[in-house]
Short mmCIF file of C-alpha atoms in Angstrom, two decimals:
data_model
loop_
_atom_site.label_atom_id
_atom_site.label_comp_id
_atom_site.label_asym_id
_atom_site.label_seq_id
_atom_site.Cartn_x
_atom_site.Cartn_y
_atom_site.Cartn_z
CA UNK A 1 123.93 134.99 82.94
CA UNK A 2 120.84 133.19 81.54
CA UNK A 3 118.63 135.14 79.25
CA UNK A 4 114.70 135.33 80.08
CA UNK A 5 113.29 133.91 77.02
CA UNK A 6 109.38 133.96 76.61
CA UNK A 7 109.24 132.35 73.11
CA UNK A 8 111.15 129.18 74.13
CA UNK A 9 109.57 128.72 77.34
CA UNK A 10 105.83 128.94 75.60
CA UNK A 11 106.65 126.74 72.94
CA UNK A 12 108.36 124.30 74.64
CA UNK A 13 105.79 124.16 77.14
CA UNK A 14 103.53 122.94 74.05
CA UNK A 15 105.74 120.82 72.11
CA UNK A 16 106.85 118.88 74.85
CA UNK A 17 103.29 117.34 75.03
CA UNK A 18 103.40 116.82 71.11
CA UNK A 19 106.73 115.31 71.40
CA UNK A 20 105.28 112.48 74.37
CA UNK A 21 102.24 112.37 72.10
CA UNK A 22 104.69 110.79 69.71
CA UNK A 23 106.65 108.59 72.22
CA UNK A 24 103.61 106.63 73.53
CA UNK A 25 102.84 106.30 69.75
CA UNK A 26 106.05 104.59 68.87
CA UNK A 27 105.95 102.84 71.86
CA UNK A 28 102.59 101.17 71.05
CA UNK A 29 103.10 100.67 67.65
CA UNK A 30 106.49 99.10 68.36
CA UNK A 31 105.22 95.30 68.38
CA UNK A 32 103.77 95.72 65.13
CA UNK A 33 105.21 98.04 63.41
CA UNK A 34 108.93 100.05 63.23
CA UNK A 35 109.08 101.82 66.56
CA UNK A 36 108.70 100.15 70.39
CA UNK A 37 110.63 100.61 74.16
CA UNK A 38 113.98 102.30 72.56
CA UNK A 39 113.05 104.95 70.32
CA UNK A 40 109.98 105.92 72.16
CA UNK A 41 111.99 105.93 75.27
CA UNK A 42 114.55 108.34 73.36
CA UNK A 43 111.53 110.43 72.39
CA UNK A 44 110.52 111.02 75.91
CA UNK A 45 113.77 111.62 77.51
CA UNK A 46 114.32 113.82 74.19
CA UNK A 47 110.97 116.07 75.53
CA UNK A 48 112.41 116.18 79.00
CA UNK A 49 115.33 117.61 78.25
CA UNK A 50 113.89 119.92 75.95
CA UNK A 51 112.04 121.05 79.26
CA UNK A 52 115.63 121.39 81.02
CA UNK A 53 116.94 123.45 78.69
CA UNK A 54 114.28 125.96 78.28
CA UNK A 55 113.70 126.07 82.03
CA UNK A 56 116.78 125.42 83.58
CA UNK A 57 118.13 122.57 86.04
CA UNK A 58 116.63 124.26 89.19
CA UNK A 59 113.60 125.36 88.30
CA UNK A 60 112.92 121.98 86.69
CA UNK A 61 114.15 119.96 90.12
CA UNK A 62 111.37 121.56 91.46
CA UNK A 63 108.82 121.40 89.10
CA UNK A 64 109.58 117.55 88.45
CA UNK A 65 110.49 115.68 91.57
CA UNK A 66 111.34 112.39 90.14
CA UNK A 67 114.62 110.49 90.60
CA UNK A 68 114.95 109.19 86.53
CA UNK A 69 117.35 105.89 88.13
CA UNK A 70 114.33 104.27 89.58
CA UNK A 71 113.09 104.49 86.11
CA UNK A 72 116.33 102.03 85.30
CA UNK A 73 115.53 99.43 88.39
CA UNK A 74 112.05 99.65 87.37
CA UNK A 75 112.16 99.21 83.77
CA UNK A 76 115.15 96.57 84.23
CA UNK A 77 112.81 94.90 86.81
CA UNK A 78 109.63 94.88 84.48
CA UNK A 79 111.71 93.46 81.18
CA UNK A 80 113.12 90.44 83.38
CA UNK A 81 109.79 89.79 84.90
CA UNK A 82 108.37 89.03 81.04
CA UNK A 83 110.93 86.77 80.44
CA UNK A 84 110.42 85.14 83.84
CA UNK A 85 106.75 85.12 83.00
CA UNK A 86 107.01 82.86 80.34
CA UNK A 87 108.81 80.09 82.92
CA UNK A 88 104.90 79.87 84.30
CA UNK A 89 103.35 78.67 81.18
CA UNK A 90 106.12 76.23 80.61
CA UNK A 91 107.53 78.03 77.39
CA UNK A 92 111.24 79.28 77.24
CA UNK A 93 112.77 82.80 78.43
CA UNK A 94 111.16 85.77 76.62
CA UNK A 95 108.42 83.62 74.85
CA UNK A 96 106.23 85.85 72.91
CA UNK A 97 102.45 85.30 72.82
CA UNK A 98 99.72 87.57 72.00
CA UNK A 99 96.02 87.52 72.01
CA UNK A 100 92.95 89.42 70.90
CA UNK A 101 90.59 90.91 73.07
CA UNK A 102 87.31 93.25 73.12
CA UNK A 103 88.17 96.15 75.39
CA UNK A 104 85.24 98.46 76.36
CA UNK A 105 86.30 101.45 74.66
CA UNK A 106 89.27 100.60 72.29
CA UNK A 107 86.63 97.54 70.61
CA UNK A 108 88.68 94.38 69.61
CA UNK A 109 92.26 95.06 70.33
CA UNK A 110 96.00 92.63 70.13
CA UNK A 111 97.50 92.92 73.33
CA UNK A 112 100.74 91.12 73.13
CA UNK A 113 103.53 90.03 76.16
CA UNK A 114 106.41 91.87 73.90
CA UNK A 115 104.40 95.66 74.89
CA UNK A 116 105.70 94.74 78.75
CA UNK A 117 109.31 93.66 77.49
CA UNK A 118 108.75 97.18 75.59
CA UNK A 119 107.68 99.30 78.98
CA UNK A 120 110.49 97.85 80.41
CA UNK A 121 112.92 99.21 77.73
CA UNK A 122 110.93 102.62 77.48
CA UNK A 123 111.41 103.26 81.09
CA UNK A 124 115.09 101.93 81.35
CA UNK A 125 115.96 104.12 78.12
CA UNK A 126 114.33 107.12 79.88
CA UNK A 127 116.15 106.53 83.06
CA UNK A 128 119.34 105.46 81.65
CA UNK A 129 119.41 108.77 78.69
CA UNK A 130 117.99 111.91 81.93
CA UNK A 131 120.72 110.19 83.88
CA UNK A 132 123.66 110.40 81.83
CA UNK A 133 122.48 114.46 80.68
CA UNK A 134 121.81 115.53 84.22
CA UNK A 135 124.40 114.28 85.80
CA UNK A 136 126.99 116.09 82.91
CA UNK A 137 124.53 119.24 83.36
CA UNK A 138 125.02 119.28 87.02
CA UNK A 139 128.78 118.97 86.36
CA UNK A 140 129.33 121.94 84.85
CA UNK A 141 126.72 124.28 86.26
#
C-alpha cells in the first residue's frame, strides 16, 4: 500500500524545477565549460524520476503524456545531422565552428555547432536513462 505523503509531493513539485534549472545550465555551459548533452541530460531524467517516485507511475502517465524513446530517435537524429552538416561547408564529419553574434536580448553571444551535437546527446540521454527506469518500474509494479 502506498503512503499519502504531502511533504514529498510539495517539495518535489518545487525542486524538480530547480533541478531542470540546473540541467539547461550544464547543458549550455557544456561547450565552454565542464558540463554539456550527458550530464545535463542525467540531470533532467534525474528530476523526472524524482517526479515518478513521489507521484507514482500512473498518476504520472497521465500527467506527462510523452513517449521518452522518441526522445532517443530524435536526439540520435539531431547529433548525426551536425556531423552531416559539416559535409555542406566542405569540412570533415563533426567539424566544430562557432561564431559570435548580437542577439536582441542576450547582447553579443558565442553560439557554437557543438550546442546541437549537445541537444542531441541531452535528449538521447533523457530518452535512453526514463526508458531503462520505467520500463524496470513497470516490471515490478
Amino acid at each position: 500500500m502506498r503512503s499519502n505523503d504531502i511533504i514529498l509531493k510539495t517539495t518535489s513539485a518545487i525542486i524538480v524545477f530547480v533541478i531542470l534549472a540546473f540541467s539547461v545550465n550544464l547543458f549550455l555551459a557544456g561547450h565552454n565549460a565542464p558540463g554539456g548533452g550527458f550530464i545535463g541530460g542525467l540531470m533532467a531524467a534525474g528530476a523526472f524520476i524524482l517526479l515518478y517516485i513521489s507521484f507514482g507511475l500512473k498518476t504520472m502517465d497521465k500527467i506527462l503524456k510523452v513517449n521518452f524513446r522518441y526522445f532517443i530517435g530524435a536526439g540520435l537524429l539531431i547529433a548525426f545531422m551536425t556531423g552531416i552538416g559539416s559535409f555542406v561547408f566542405n569540412q570533415p564529419f563533426l567539424s566544430h565552428t562557432f561564431g559570435y553574434f548580437h542577439l536582441p536580448l542576450l547582447g553579443k553571444t558565442e553560439l557554437a555547432t557543438a550546442v546541437f551535437f549537445d541537444l542531441g546527446v541531452y535528449l538521447t540521454v533523457i530518452g535512453v536513462t526514463m526508458t531503462i527506469i520505467l520500463t524496470i518500474a513497470e516490471d515490478r509494479g
